[in-house]
Short mmCIF file of C-alpha atoms in Angstrom, two decimals:
data_model
loop_
_atom_site.label_atom_id
_atom_site.label_comp_id
_atom_site.label_asym_id
_atom_site.label_seq_id
_atom_site.Cartn_x
_atom_site.Cartn_y
_atom_site.Cartn_z
CA MET A 1 -31.88 45.54 39.97
CA LYS A 2 -35.19 47.23 40.79
CA ARG A 3 -34.32 47.11 44.47
CA THR A 4 -30.98 48.85 43.97
CA ILE A 5 -32.61 51.62 41.92
CA ALA A 6 -35.22 52.10 44.65
CA ILE A 7 -32.47 52.33 47.27
CA LEU A 8 -30.55 54.81 45.10
CA ARG A 9 -33.61 57.00 44.62
CA LYS A 10 -34.22 57.26 48.38
CA GLY A 11 -31.02 58.94 49.52
CA THR A 12 -28.36 58.95 46.85
CA GLN A 13 -26.85 62.36 47.57
CA THR A 14 -26.79 62.00 51.36
CA LYS A 15 -25.39 58.47 51.12
CA GLY A 16 -22.70 59.63 48.71
CA LEU A 17 -21.74 62.55 50.92
CA TYR A 18 -21.64 60.32 54.00
CA SER A 19 -19.40 57.73 52.36
CA LEU A 20 -17.13 60.49 51.05
CA LYS A 21 -16.89 61.96 54.55
CA HIS A 22 -16.20 58.49 55.96
CA ILE A 23 -13.40 57.86 53.46
CA THR A 24 -11.78 61.26 54.06
CA MET A 25 -11.99 60.79 57.83
CA LYS A 26 -10.09 57.51 57.60
CA ASN A 27 -7.22 59.33 55.83
CA LYS A 28 -4.89 56.76 54.27
CA ASN A 29 -6.59 53.61 55.55
CA ILE A 30 -8.75 53.37 52.43
CA THR A 31 -9.23 49.87 51.11
CA LEU A 32 -9.62 49.12 47.42
CA SER A 33 -13.11 47.71 47.96
CA GLU A 34 -14.26 50.98 49.56
CA ILE A 35 -13.01 52.97 46.58
CA GLY A 36 -14.73 50.53 44.21
CA LEU A 37 -17.97 50.73 46.17
CA PHE A 38 -17.91 54.53 46.16
CA LEU A 39 -17.11 54.72 42.45
CA SER A 40 -19.85 52.23 41.59
CA CYS A 41 -22.29 54.33 43.62
CA ILE A 42 -21.35 57.45 41.66
CA LEU A 43 -21.53 55.51 38.38
CA MET A 44 -25.01 54.22 39.19
CA ILE A 45 -26.22 57.73 40.05
CA ALA A 46 -24.77 59.06 36.80
CA ALA A 47 -26.43 56.24 34.84
CA LEU A 48 -29.76 56.91 36.54
CA LEU A 49 -29.56 60.62 35.70
CA TYR A 50 -28.60 59.80 32.09
CA ILE A 51 -31.58 57.45 31.74
CA ARG A 52 -33.92 60.09 33.18
CA ALA A 53 -32.57 62.78 30.82
CA ASN A 54 -33.30 60.71 27.70
#
């Protein structure tokens, strides 16, 4: 868990933008696992920001 938070803190925004670009470039060849991975990434960032705010 600590490792994932450390990875998220390093380049969350750039990683998120890159994966979004990658998904949009693929057009309709998006797999369910890719969507899940991207959503979990966003969810983790949101959770991290929520924890920091409180």
